[in-house]
């Protein structure tokens, strides 16, 4: 039987908050040349996107992140407050600047390239997160992304274990994903796309990647008991307590894929908060991701539990 968690209403998110600067080409892009299009700036970051989505779905969310003492930092903290996220545990660091993410999308909404300036997070030692970990001891679930240095990740996993709280892990990128594979402790739930999963298994990324089912099984063999491996618009695979299941995402009219993975994770967590087991939570994952890619917003401003339930009723089941 797939694993379920005791229902919870409060979540602590330890992860990235940044300013996203998004460029979208008006036509098929020509590399190495100037392309007409649009550019916008918006608060983002994996941890922040997950936190905002969960807050919009009615959960109590605190965000332990880091910002610089600069205008971008003040902007993202104000955005957290406006979204109903408690950013009180977030550290204001004297240096370096607030993290930023620059992304270029083609005219179909697919990512061409993304560049993350997250030097700030490499400065965060366990001591910087100690107070936040202390305030999160009573939260039902800890969500931890891989932005933190390995020693800080190990500290957070140890603190979660000591508090008796399950951890949902977000690898963020192939380069950062390996940090979770190096830890002595395993999260209660791991989210990964194919490239992140392959990186965690030490497999090359420049040749044909295994399918999600194979990757999920191999991660299970490495001690990750509950795993979701996604494959963009292709079928995803879930492993839970030794059981396996494949899910096919519904068709969607894609406006932008930015934020889809964050919405997928948040949808899963929301489903788990209701008492669903992991397989039962996947329709919530797919509904949240589908609603996100059909919008040009990284986190949909109109997202509600009713909107999510309606998309599930339209048919995003396995």
PDB file of N, CA, C and O in Angstrom, residues 272-315:
ATOM      1  N   UNK A 272      -1.420  15.234   0.045  1.00  0.00           N
ATOM      2  CA  UNK A 272      -0.995  14.505   1.242  1.00  0.00           C
ATOM      3  C   UNK A 272      -1.551  15.141   2.510  1.00  0.00           C
ATOM      4  O   UNK A 272      -1.874  14.435   3.478  1.00  0.00           O
ATOM      5  N   UNK A 273      -1.672  16.461   2.528  1.00  0.00           N
ATOM      6  CA  UNK A 273      -2.185  17.145   3.721  1.00  0.00           C
ATOM      7  C   UNK A 273      -3.625  16.762   4.019  1.00  0.00           C
ATOM      8  O   UNK A 273      -4.084  16.869   5.173  1.00  0.00           O
ATOM      9  N   UNK A 274      -4.335  16.307   3.005  1.00  0.00           N
ATOM     10  CA  UNK A 274      -5.731  15.901   3.170  1.00  0.00           C
ATOM     11  C   UNK A 274      -5.868  14.456   3.631  1.00  0.00           C
ATOM     12  O   UNK A 274      -6.986  13.982   3.840  1.00  0.00           O
ATOM     13  N   UNK A 275      -4.733  13.761   3.751  1.00  0.00           N
ATOM     14  CA  UNK A 275      -4.771  12.369   4.160  1.00  0.00           C
ATOM     15  C   UNK A 275      -4.672  11.383   3.020  1.00  0.00           C
ATOM     16  O   UNK A 275      -4.746  10.165   3.240  1.00  0.00           O
ATOM     17  N   UNK A 276      -4.490  11.860   1.792  1.00  0.00           N
ATOM     18  CA  UNK A 276      -4.316  10.972   0.644  1.00  0.00           C
ATOM     19  C   UNK A 276      -2.993  10.243   0.751  1.00  0.00           C
ATOM     20  O   UNK A 276      -2.028  10.773   1.314  1.00  0.00           O
ATOM     21  N   UNK A 277      -2.933   9.008   0.198  1.00  0.00           N
ATOM     22  CA  UNK A 277      -1.625   8.389   0.076  1.00  0.00           C
ATOM     23  C   UNK A 277      -0.927   8.964  -1.150  1.00  0.00           C
ATOM     24  O   UNK A 277      -1.503   9.790  -1.875  1.00  0.00           O
ATOM     25  N   UNK A 278       0.318   8.570  -1.381  1.00  0.00           N
ATOM     26  CA  UNK A 278       1.091   9.213  -2.439  1.00  0.00           C
ATOM     27  C   UNK A 278       0.438   9.049  -3.796  1.00  0.00           C
ATOM     28  O   UNK A 278       0.365  10.009  -4.576  1.00  0.00           O
ATOM     29  N   UNK A 279      -0.053   7.848  -4.118  1.00  0.00           N
ATOM     30  CA  UNK A 279      -0.676   7.641  -5.421  1.00  0.00           C
ATOM     31  C   UNK A 279      -1.969   8.456  -5.536  1.00  0.00           C
ATOM     32  O   UNK A 279      -2.263   9.016  -6.598  1.00  0.00           O
ATOM     33  N   UNK A 280      -2.725   8.537  -4.453  1.00  0.00           N
ATOM     34  CA  UNK A 280      -3.965   9.319  -4.470  1.00  0.00           C
ATOM     35  C   UNK A 280      -3.693  10.814  -4.583  1.00  0.00           C
ATOM     36  O   UNK A 280      -4.561  11.577  -5.032  1.00  0.00           O
ATOM     37  N   UNK A 281      -2.497  11.240  -4.179  1.00  0.00           N
ATOM     38  CA  UNK A 281      -2.157  12.661  -4.242  1.00  0.00           C
ATOM     39  C   UNK A 281      -1.748  13.106  -5.633  1.00  0.00           C
ATOM     40  O   UNK A 281      -1.775  14.309  -5.936  1.00  0.00           O
ATOM     41  N   UNK A 282      -1.364  12.163  -6.512  1.00  0.00           N
ATOM     42  CA  UNK A 282      -0.853  12.546  -7.831  1.00  0.00           C
ATOM     43  C   UNK A 282      -1.872  13.330  -8.665  1.00  0.00           C
ATOM     44  O   UNK A 282      -1.487  14.273  -9.369  1.00  0.00           O
ATOM     45  N   UNK A 283      -3.159  13.006  -8.641  1.00  0.00           N
ATOM     46  CA  UNK A 283      -4.090  13.876  -9.383  1.00  0.00           C
ATOM     47  C   UNK A 283      -4.032  15.341  -8.957  1.00  0.00           C
ATOM     48  O   UNK A 283      -4.194  16.236  -9.790  1.00  0.00           O
ATOM     49  N   UNK A 284      -3.784  15.589  -7.675  1.00  0.00           N
ATOM     50  CA  UNK A 284      -3.615  16.975  -7.227  1.00  0.00           C
ATOM     51  C   UNK A 284      -2.345  17.572  -7.842  1.00  0.00           C
ATOM     52  O   UNK A 284      -2.328  18.739  -8.232  1.00  0.00           O
ATOM     53  N   UNK A 285      -1.282  16.759  -7.924  1.00  0.00           N
ATOM     54  CA  UNK A 285      -0.024  17.197  -8.531  1.00  0.00           C
ATOM     55  C   UNK A 285      -0.253  17.623  -9.970  1.00  0.00           C
ATOM     56  O   UNK A 285       0.179  18.701 -10.412  1.00  0.00           O
ATOM     57  N   UNK A 286      -0.902  16.731 -10.723  1.00  0.00           N
ATOM     58  CA  UNK A 286      -1.096  16.973 -12.153  1.00  0.00           C
ATOM     59  C   UNK A 286      -2.029  18.141 -12.404  1.00  0.00           C
ATOM     60  O   UNK A 286      -1.818  18.928 -13.334  1.00  0.00           O
ATOM     61  N   UNK A 287      -3.052  18.272 -11.575  1.00  0.00           N
ATOM     62  CA  UNK A 287      -3.980  19.396 -11.744  1.00  0.00           C
ATOM     63  C   UNK A 287      -3.268  20.721 -11.501  1.00  0.00           C
ATOM     64  O   UNK A 287      -3.434  21.684 -12.263  1.00  0.00           O
ATOM     65  N   UNK A 288      -2.460  20.788 -10.444  1.00  0.00           N
ATOM     66  CA  UNK A 288      -1.744  22.030 -10.136  1.00  0.00           C
ATOM     67  C   UNK A 288      -0.754  22.377 -11.241  1.00  0.00           C
ATOM     68  O   UNK A 288      -0.642  23.544 -11.657  1.00  0.00           O
ATOM     69  N   UNK A 289      -0.028  21.373 -11.742  1.00  0.00           N
ATOM     70  CA  UNK A 289       0.939  21.631 -12.807  1.00  0.00           C
ATOM     71  C   UNK A 289       0.249  22.062 -14.093  1.00  0.00           C
ATOM     72  O   UNK A 289       0.717  22.977 -14.789  1.00  0.00           O
ATOM     73  N   UNK A 290      -0.861  21.415 -14.427  1.00  0.00           N
ATOM     74  CA  UNK A 290      -1.585  21.753 -15.655  1.00  0.00           C
ATOM     75  C   UNK A 290      -2.122  23.176 -15.597  1.00  0.00           C
ATOM     76  O   UNK A 290      -2.009  23.948 -16.560  1.00  0.00           O
ATOM     77  N   UNK A 291      -2.714  23.544 -14.468  1.00  0.00           N
ATOM     78  CA  UNK A 291      -3.214  24.912 -14.321  1.00  0.00           C
ATOM     79  C   UNK A 291      -2.092  25.934 -14.459  1.00  0.00           C
ATOM     80  O   UNK A 291      -2.286  27.016 -15.011  1.00  0.00           O
ATOM     81  N   UNK A 292      -0.909  25.581 -13.980  1.00  0.00           N
ATOM     82  CA  UNK A 292       0.223  26.505 -14.037  1.00  0.00           C
ATOM     83  C   UNK A 292       0.731  26.684 -15.459  1.00  0.00           C
ATOM     84  O   UNK A 292       0.979  27.820 -15.894  1.00  0.00           O
ATOM     85  N   UNK A 293       0.902  25.584 -16.209  1.00  0.00           N
ATOM     86  CA  UNK A 293       1.445  25.728 -17.561  1.00  0.00           C
ATOM     87  C   UNK A 293       0.452  26.420 -18.491  1.00  0.00           C
ATOM     88  O   UNK A 293       0.850  26.970 -19.524  1.00  0.00           O
ATOM     89  N   UNK A 294      -0.825  26.416 -18.138  1.00  0.00           N
ATOM     90  CA  UNK A 294      -1.824  27.097 -18.963  1.00  0.00           C
ATOM     91  C   UNK A 294      -1.918  28.585 -18.644  1.00  0.00           C
ATOM     92  O   UNK A 294      -2.730  29.292 -19.235  1.00  0.00           O
ATOM     93  N   UNK A 295      -1.084  29.054 -17.738  1.00  0.00           N
ATOM     94  CA  UNK A 295      -1.029  30.459 -17.352  1.00  0.00           C
ATOM     95  C   UNK A 295       0.364  30.987 -17.609  1.00  0.00           C
ATOM     96  O   UNK A 295       1.334  30.239 -17.622  1.00  0.00           O
ATOM     97  N   UNK A 296       0.502  32.278 -17.799  1.00  0.00           N
ATOM     98  CA  UNK A 296       1.847  32.847 -17.935  1.00  0.00           C
ATOM     99  C   UNK A 296       2.406  33.271 -16.580  1.00  0.00           C
ATOM    100  O   UNK A 296       3.481  33.861 -16.499  1.00  0.00           O
ATOM    101  N   UNK A 297       1.691  32.944 -15.498  1.00  0.00           N
ATOM    102  CA  UNK A 297       2.163  33.231 -14.149  1.00  0.00           C
ATOM    103  C   UNK A 297       2.920  32.018 -13.608  1.00  0.00           C
ATOM    104  O   UNK A 297       2.522  30.882 -13.828  1.00  0.00           O
ATOM    105  N   UNK A 298       3.985  32.282 -12.868  1.00  0.00           N
ATOM    106  CA  UNK A 298       4.728  31.189 -12.247  1.00  0.00           C
ATOM    107  C   UNK A 298       3.898  30.510 -11.170  1.00  0.00           C
ATOM    108  O   UNK A 298       3.958  29.288 -10.997  1.00  0.00           O
ATOM    109  N   UNK A 299       3.146  31.297 -10.420  1.00  0.00           N
ATOM    110  CA  UNK A 299       2.161  30.790  -9.459  1.00  0.00           C
ATOM    111  C   UNK A 299       0.843  31.475  -9.779  1.00  0.00           C
ATOM    112  O   UNK A 299       0.759  32.706  -9.748  1.00  0.00           O
ATOM    113  N   UNK A 300      -0.168  30.694 -10.082  1.00  0.00           N
ATOM    114  CA  UNK A 300      -1.436  31.288 -10.504  1.00  0.00           C
ATOM    115  C   UNK A 300      -2.063  32.107  -9.384  1.00  0.00           C
ATOM    116  O   UNK A 300      -2.255  31.622  -8.262  1.00  0.00           O
ATOM    117  N   UNK A 301      -2.414  33.342  -9.704  1.00  0.00           N
ATOM    118  CA  UNK A 301      -3.010  34.224  -8.712  1.00  0.00           C
ATOM    119  C   UNK A 301      -4.445  33.837  -8.387  1.00  0.00           C
ATOM    120  O   UNK A 301      -4.975  34.232  -7.342  1.00  0.00           O
ATOM    121  N   UNK A 302      -5.097  33.057  -9.273  1.00  0.00           N
ATOM    122  CA  UNK A 302      -6.488  32.665  -9.037  1.00  0.00           C
ATOM    123  C   UNK A 302      -6.605  31.242  -8.490  1.00  0.00           C
ATOM    124  O   UNK A 302      -7.708  30.690  -8.417  1.00  0.00           O
ATOM    125  N   UNK A 303      -5.493  30.652  -8.079  1.00  0.00           N
ATOM    126  CA  UNK A 303      -5.525  29.269  -7.607  1.00  0.00           C
ATOM    127  C   UNK A 303      -6.266  29.171  -6.275  1.00  0.00           C
ATOM    128  O   UNK A 303      -5.990  29.909  -5.338  1.00  0.00           O
ATOM    129  N   UNK A 304      -7.193  28.225  -6.208  1.00  0.00           N
ATOM    130  CA  UNK A 304      -7.944  27.932  -4.990  1.00  0.00           C
ATOM    131  C   UNK A 304      -8.174  26.430  -4.924  1.00  0.00           C
ATOM    132  O   UNK A 304      -8.054  25.732  -5.942  1.00  0.00           O
ATOM    133  N   UNK A 305      -8.534  25.909  -3.745  1.00  0.00           N
ATOM    134  CA  UNK A 305      -8.889  24.492  -3.680  1.00  0.00           C
ATOM    135  C   UNK A 305     -10.034  24.130  -4.619  1.00  0.00           C
ATOM    136  O   UNK A 305     -10.051  23.031  -5.190  1.00  0.00           O
ATOM    137  N   UNK A 306     -10.962  25.050  -4.818  1.00  0.00           N
ATOM    138  CA  UNK A 306     -12.101  24.769  -5.709  1.00  0.00           C
ATOM    139  C   UNK A 306     -11.631  24.657  -7.158  1.00  0.00           C
ATOM    140  O   UNK A 306     -12.050  23.751  -7.890  1.00  0.00           O
ATOM    141  N   UNK A 307     -10.757  25.564  -7.579  1.00  0.00           N
ATOM    142  CA  UNK A 307     -10.242  25.498  -8.946  1.00  0.00           C
ATOM    143  C   UNK A 307      -9.471  24.198  -9.156  1.00  0.00           C
ATOM    144  O   UNK A 307      -9.600  23.537 -10.196  1.00  0.00           O
ATOM    145  N   UNK A 308      -8.674  23.812  -8.169  1.00  0.00           N
ATOM    146  CA  UNK A 308      -7.895  22.583  -8.272  1.00  0.00           C
ATOM    147  C   UNK A 308      -8.814  21.362  -8.345  1.00  0.00           C
ATOM    148  O   UNK A 308      -8.615  20.469  -9.178  1.00  0.00           O
ATOM    149  N   UNK A 309      -9.810  21.329  -7.488  1.00  0.00           N
ATOM    150  CA  UNK A 309     -10.751  20.201  -7.494  1.00  0.00           C
ATOM    151  C   UNK A 309     -11.503  20.121  -8.815  1.00  0.00           C
ATOM    152  O   UNK A 309     -11.753  19.023  -9.338  1.00  0.00           O
ATOM    153  N   UNK A 310     -11.834  21.283  -9.374  1.00  0.00           N
ATOM    154  CA  UNK A 310     -12.530  21.284 -10.659  1.00  0.00           C
ATOM    155  C   UNK A 310     -11.685  20.704 -11.766  1.00  0.00           C
ATOM    156  O   UNK A 310     -12.176  19.950 -12.620  1.00  0.00           O
ATOM    157  N   UNK A 311     -10.376  20.999 -11.770  1.00  0.00           N
ATOM    158  CA  UNK A 311      -9.511  20.447 -12.789  1.00  0.00           C
ATOM    159  C   UNK A 311      -9.370  18.930 -12.602  1.00  0.00           C
ATOM    160  O   UNK A 311      -9.321  18.194 -13.585  1.00  0.00           O
ATOM    161  N   UNK A 312      -9.334  18.479 -11.383  1.00  0.00           N
ATOM    162  CA  UNK A 312      -9.285  17.039 -11.132  1.00  0.00           C
ATOM    163  C   UNK A 312     -10.543  16.365 -11.666  1.00  0.00           C
ATOM    164  O   UNK A 312     -10.495  15.317 -12.312  1.00  0.00           O
ATOM    165  N   UNK A 313     -11.688  16.995 -11.411  1.00  0.00           N
ATOM    166  CA  UNK A 313     -12.966  16.434 -11.896  1.00  0.00           C
ATOM    167  C   UNK A 313     -13.036  16.370 -13.414  1.00  0.00           C
ATOM    168  O   UNK A 313     -13.706  15.515 -13.981  1.00  0.00           O
ATOM    169  N   UNK A 314     -12.300  17.289 -14.070  1.00  0.00           N
ATOM    170  CA  UNK A 314     -12.273  17.275 -15.534  1.00  0.00           C
ATOM    171  C   UNK A 314     -11.484  16.100 -16.076  1.00  0.00           C
ATOM    172  O   UNK A 314     -11.568  15.774 -17.262  1.00  0.00           O
ATOM    173  N   UNK A 315     -10.656  15.489 -15.224  1.00  0.00           N
ATOM    174  CA  UNK A 315      -9.968  14.283 -15.652  1.00  0.00           C
ATOM    175  C   UNK A 315      -8.483  14.411 -15.719  1.00  0.00           C
ATOM    176  O   UNK A 315      -7.911  14.616 -16.795  1.00  0.00           O
TER     177      UNK A 315
END
